Coordinates of C-alpha atoms and ligand atoms in Angstrom, one line a residue:
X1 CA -17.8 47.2 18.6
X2 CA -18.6 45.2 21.5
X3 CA -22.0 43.7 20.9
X4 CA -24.5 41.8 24.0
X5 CA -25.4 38.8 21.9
X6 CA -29.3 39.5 23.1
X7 CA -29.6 43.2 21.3
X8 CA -31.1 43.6 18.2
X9 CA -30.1 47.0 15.5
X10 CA -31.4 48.4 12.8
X11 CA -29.6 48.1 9.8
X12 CA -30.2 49.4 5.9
X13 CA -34.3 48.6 6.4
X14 CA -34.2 45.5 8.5
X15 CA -33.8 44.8 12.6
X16 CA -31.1 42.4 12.7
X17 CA -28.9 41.0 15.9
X18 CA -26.5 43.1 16.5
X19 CA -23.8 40.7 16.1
X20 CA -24.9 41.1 12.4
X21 CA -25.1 44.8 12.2
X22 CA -22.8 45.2 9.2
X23 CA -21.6 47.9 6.5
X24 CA -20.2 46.8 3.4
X25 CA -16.8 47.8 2.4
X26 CA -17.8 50.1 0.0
X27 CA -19.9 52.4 2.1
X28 CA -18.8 55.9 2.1
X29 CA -18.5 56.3 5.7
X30 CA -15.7 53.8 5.7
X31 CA -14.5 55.3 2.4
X32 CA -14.8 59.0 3.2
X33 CA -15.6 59.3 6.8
X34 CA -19.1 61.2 4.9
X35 CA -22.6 60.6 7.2
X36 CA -24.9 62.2 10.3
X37 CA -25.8 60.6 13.4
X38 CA -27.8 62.1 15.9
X39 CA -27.8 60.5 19.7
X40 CA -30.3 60.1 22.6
X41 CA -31.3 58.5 26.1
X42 CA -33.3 56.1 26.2
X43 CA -34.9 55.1 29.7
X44 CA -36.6 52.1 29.6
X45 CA -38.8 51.8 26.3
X46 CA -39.2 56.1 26.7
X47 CA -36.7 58.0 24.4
X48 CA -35.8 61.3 25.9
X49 CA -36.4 64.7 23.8
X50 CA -37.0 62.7 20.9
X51 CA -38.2 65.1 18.5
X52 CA -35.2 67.5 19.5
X53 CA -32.8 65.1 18.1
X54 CA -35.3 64.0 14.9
X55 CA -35.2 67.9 14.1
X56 CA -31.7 67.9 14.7
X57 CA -30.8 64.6 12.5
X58 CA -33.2 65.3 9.8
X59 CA -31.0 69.2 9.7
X60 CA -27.9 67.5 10.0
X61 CA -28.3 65.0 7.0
X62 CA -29.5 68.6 5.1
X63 CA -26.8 70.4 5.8
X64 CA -24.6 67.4 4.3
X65 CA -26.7 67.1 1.2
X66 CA -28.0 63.6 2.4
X67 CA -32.0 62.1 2.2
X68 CA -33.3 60.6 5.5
X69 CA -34.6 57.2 3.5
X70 CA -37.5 57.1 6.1
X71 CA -40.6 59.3 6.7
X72 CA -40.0 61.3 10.4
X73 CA -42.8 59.1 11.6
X74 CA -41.7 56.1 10.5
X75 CA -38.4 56.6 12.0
X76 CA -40.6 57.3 15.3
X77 CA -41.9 54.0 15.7
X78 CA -38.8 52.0 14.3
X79 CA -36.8 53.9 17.4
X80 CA -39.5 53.2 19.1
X81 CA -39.9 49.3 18.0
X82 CA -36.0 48.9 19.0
X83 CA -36.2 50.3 22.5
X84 CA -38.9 47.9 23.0
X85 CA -37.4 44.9 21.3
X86 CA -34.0 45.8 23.3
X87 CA -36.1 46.8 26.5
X88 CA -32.7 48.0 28.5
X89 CA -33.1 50.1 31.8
X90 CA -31.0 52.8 31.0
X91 CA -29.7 53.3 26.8
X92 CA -28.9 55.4 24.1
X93 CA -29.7 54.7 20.6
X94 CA -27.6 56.3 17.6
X95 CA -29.5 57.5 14.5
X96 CA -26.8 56.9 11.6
X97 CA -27.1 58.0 7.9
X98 CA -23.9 57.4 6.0
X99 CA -23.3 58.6 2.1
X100 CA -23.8 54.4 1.6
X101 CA -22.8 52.3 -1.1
X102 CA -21.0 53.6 -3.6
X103 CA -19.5 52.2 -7.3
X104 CA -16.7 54.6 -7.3
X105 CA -16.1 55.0 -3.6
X106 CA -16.7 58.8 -4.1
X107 CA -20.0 59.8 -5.3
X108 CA -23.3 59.2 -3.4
X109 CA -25.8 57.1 -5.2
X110 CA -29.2 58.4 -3.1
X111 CA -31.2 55.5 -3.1
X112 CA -27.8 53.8 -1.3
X113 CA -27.6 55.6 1.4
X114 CA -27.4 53.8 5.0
X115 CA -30.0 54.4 7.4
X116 CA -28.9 52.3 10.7
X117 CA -29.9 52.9 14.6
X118 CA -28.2 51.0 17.3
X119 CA -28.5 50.4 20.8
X120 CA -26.4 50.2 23.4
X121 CA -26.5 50.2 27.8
X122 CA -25.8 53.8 28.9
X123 CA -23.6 54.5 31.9
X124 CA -24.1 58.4 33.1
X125 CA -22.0 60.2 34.7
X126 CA -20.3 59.5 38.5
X127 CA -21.6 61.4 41.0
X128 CA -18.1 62.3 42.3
X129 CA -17.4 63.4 38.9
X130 CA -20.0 66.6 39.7
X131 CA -18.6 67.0 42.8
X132 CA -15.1 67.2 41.6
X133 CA -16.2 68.8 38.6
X134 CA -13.4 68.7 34.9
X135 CA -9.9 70.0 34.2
X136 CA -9.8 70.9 30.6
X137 CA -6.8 72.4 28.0
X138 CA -7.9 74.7 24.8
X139 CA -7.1 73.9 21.5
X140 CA -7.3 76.0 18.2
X141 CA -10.0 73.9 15.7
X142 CA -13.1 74.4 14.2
X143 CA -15.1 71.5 12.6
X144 CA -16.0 71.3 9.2
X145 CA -19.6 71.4 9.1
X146 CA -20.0 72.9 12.9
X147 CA -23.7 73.0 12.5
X148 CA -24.1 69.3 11.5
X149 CA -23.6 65.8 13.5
X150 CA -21.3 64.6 11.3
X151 CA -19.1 61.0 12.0
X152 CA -16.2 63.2 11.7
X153 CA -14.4 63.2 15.0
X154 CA -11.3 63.2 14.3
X155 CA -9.3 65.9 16.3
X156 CA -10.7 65.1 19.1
X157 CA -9.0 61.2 18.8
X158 CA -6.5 62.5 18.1
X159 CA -6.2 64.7 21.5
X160 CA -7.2 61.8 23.9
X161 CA -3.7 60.6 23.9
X162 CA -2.5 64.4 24.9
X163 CA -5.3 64.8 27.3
X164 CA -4.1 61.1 29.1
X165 CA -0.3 62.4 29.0
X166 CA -1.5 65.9 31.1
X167 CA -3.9 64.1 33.3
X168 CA -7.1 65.8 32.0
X169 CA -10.3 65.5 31.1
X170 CA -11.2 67.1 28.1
X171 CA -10.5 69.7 25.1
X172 CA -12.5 73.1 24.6
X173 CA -12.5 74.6 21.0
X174 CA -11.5 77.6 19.7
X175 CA -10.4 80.2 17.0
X176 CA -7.9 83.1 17.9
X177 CA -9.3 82.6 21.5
X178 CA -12.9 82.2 20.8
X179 CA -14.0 79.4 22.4
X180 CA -16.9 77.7 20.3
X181 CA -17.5 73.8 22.0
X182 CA -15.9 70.8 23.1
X183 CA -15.9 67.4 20.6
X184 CA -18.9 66.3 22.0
X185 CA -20.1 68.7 24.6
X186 CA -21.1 72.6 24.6
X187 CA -19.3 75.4 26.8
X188 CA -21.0 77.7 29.2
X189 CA -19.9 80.3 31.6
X190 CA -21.4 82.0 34.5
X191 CA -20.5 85.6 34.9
X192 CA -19.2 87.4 38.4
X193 CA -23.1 88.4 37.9
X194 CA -24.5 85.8 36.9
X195 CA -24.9 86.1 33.6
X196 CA -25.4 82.8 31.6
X197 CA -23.2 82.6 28.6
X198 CA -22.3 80.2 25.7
X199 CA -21.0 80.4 22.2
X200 CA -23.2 80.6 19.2
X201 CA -20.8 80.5 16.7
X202 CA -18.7 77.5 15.3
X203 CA -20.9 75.3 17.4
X204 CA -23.2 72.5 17.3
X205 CA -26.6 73.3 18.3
X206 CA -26.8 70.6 21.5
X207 CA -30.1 69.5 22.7
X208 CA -29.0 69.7 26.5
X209 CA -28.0 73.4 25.7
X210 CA -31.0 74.4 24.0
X211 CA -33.1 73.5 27.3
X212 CA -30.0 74.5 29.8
X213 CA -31.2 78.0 28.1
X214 CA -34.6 77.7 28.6
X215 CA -34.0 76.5 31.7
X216 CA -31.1 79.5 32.7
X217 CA -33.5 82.4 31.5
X218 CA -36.3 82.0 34.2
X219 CA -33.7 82.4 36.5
X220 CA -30.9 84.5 35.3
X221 CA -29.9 86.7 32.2
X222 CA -28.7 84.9 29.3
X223 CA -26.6 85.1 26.7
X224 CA -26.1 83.6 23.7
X225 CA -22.5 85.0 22.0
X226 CA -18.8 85.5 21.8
X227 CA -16.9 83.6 24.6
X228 CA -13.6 84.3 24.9
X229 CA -10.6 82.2 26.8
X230 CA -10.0 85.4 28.5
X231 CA -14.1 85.6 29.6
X232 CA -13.1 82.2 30.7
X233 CA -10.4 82.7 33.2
X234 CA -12.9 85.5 34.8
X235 CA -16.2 83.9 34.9
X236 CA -17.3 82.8 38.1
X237 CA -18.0 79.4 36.7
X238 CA -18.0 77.0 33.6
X239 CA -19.9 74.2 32.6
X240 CA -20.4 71.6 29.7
X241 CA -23.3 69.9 28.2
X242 CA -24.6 66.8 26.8
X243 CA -26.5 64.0 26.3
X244 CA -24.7 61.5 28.3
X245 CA -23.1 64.5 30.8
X246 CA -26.5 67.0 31.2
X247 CA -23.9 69.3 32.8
X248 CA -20.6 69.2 34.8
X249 CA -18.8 71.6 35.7
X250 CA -15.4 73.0 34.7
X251 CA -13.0 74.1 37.3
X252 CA -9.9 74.2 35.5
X253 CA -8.5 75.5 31.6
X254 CA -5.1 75.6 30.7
X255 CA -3.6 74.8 34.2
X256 CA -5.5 78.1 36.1
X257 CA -8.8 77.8 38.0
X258 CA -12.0 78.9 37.0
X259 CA -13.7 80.8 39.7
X260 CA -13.4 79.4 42.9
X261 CA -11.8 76.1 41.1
X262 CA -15.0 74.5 42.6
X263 CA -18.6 73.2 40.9
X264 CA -20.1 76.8 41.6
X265 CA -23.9 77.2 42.9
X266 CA -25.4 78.5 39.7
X267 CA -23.9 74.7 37.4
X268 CA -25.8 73.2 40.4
X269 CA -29.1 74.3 40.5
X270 CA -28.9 74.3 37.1
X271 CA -28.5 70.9 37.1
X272 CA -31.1 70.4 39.3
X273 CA -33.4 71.9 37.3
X274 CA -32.3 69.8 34.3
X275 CA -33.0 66.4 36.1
X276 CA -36.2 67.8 37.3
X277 CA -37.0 68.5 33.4
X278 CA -35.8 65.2 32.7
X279 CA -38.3 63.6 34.7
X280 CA -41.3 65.4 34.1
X281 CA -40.1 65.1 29.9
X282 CA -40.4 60.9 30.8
X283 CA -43.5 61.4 33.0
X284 CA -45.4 62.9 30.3
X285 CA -44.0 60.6 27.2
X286 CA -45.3 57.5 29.5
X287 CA -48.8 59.4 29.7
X288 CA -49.6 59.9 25.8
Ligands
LIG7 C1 -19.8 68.5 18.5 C2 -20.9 68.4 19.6 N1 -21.2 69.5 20.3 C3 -22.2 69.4 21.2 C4 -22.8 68.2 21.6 C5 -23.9 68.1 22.7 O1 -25.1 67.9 22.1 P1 -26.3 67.2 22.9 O2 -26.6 68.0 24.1 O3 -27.5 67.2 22.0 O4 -25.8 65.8 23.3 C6 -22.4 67.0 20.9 C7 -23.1 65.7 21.2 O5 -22.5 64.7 21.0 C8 -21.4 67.1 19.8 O6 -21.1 66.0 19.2

């Protein structure tokens, strides 16, 4: 991993350069590809929606049998003590817990498990990228544990080199036409009446959709359930979510348009709104 020589990481109990930020061998994410992660902003020294992603990582490493090694609040404050240490304008910092060490390279010993956080600058999104919005292709998967933030992203590798060959920009999920999310990003659609809808099923539950929601329902209906590709290819428009994205909008899925094949009116104010959450999220965490 690239590393500045300047940032420091959090590795197995102790903040170490990052240039030093190692695993042994015998961990069982590099054996088995087994661990959680969970991922967030960081602007300035303020982590956004922090206990969003705590809740979701502490979940995650349930869901995959795994003990955070770290009370909630002390993870708080050693996030906390690396954004400061780090002090970058705009970052994310990756929560990691990994099976760890292990005799046999198989079986999890619990006290060995690896807790690590690093930090790294955050570039978002282009501004023409919105304005242009994404040209996706489908693509029949589910993931394992769809519910948890595992390490395992492997499919979606393995598409980037089919996604560069066709010239586009990312893969949706699905099963027998059910669309359920993308790698690393959920799927919504705006119906002809502008109806908010996103899958509930086979899908992670993202932080940036979980307030997209919140956000949709004070101005439209929303909907939470089956998506199809066919519901797809009618919707008025499409958008995806995430951390690094908040949302950008999908004008294209399998070679045909979505909608107008334009960012539609509803993705934008919705975005709006987002960023204007954003802020007053940051506003307050400076405050307390
Ligand atoms: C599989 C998957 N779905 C959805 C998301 C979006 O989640 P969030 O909005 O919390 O970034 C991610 C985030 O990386 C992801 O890995």
């Amino acid at each position: 991993m690239p590393s500045s020589p300047d940032l420091y990481a959090f590795v197995r109990g102790e903040l170490v350069p990052l240039t030093h930020a190692y695993l042994h061998v015998s961990d069982l994410a590099i054996q088995r590809g087994y661990g959680v992660f969970d991922y967030f902003r960081i602007h300035e020294t303020q982590p956004l929606f922090v206990e969003d992603h705590l809740d979701r990582f502490y979940e995650s490493a349930r869901l995959m049998q795994l003990d955070v090694p770290m009370s909630r609040e002390a993870l708080r404050e050693t996030v906390l003590e690396l954004a400061q240490r780090n002090n970058l304008e705009l970052s994310g910092i990756k929560l990691l817990l990994t099976g760890g060490y292990s005799t046999d390279g198989y079986t999890p010993v619990p006290e060995q498990a690896s807790l690590v956080m690093i930090q790294q600058p955050l570039t978002m999104v282009e501004q023409s990228v919105v304005d242009r919005g994404i040209r996706i292709m489908s693509h029949e998967y589910v993931r394992e544990v769809a519910r948890a933030k595992t390490i395992n992203y492997t499919m979606g590798i393995r598409l980037l080199q089919r996604l560069r060959e066709l010239g586009l920009d990312d893969v949706l999920y699905h099963q027998q036409g059910v669309v359920s999310e993308f790698p690393r990003s959920n799927f919504f659609i705006v119906r002809q009446d502008n109806t908010v809808v996103t899958p509930a099923q086979d899908m992670l539950f993202g932080i940036t959709r979980k307030k997209v929601l919140q956000l949709a329902s004070q101005q439209y209906p929303v909907e939470e359930g089956v998506v199809t590709l066919h519901d797809v290819w009618q919707a008025k428009e499409a958008f995806l979510t995430n951390t690094t994205k908040r949302l950008l909008p999908v004008v294209e899925l399998d070679g045909q348009p979505i909608g107008t094949g334009k960012p539609g009116e509803v993705t934008l104010s919705l975005l709006a709104a987002f960023q204007e959450l954003e802020q007053a999220a940051l506003a307050k965490a400076s405050v307390v």
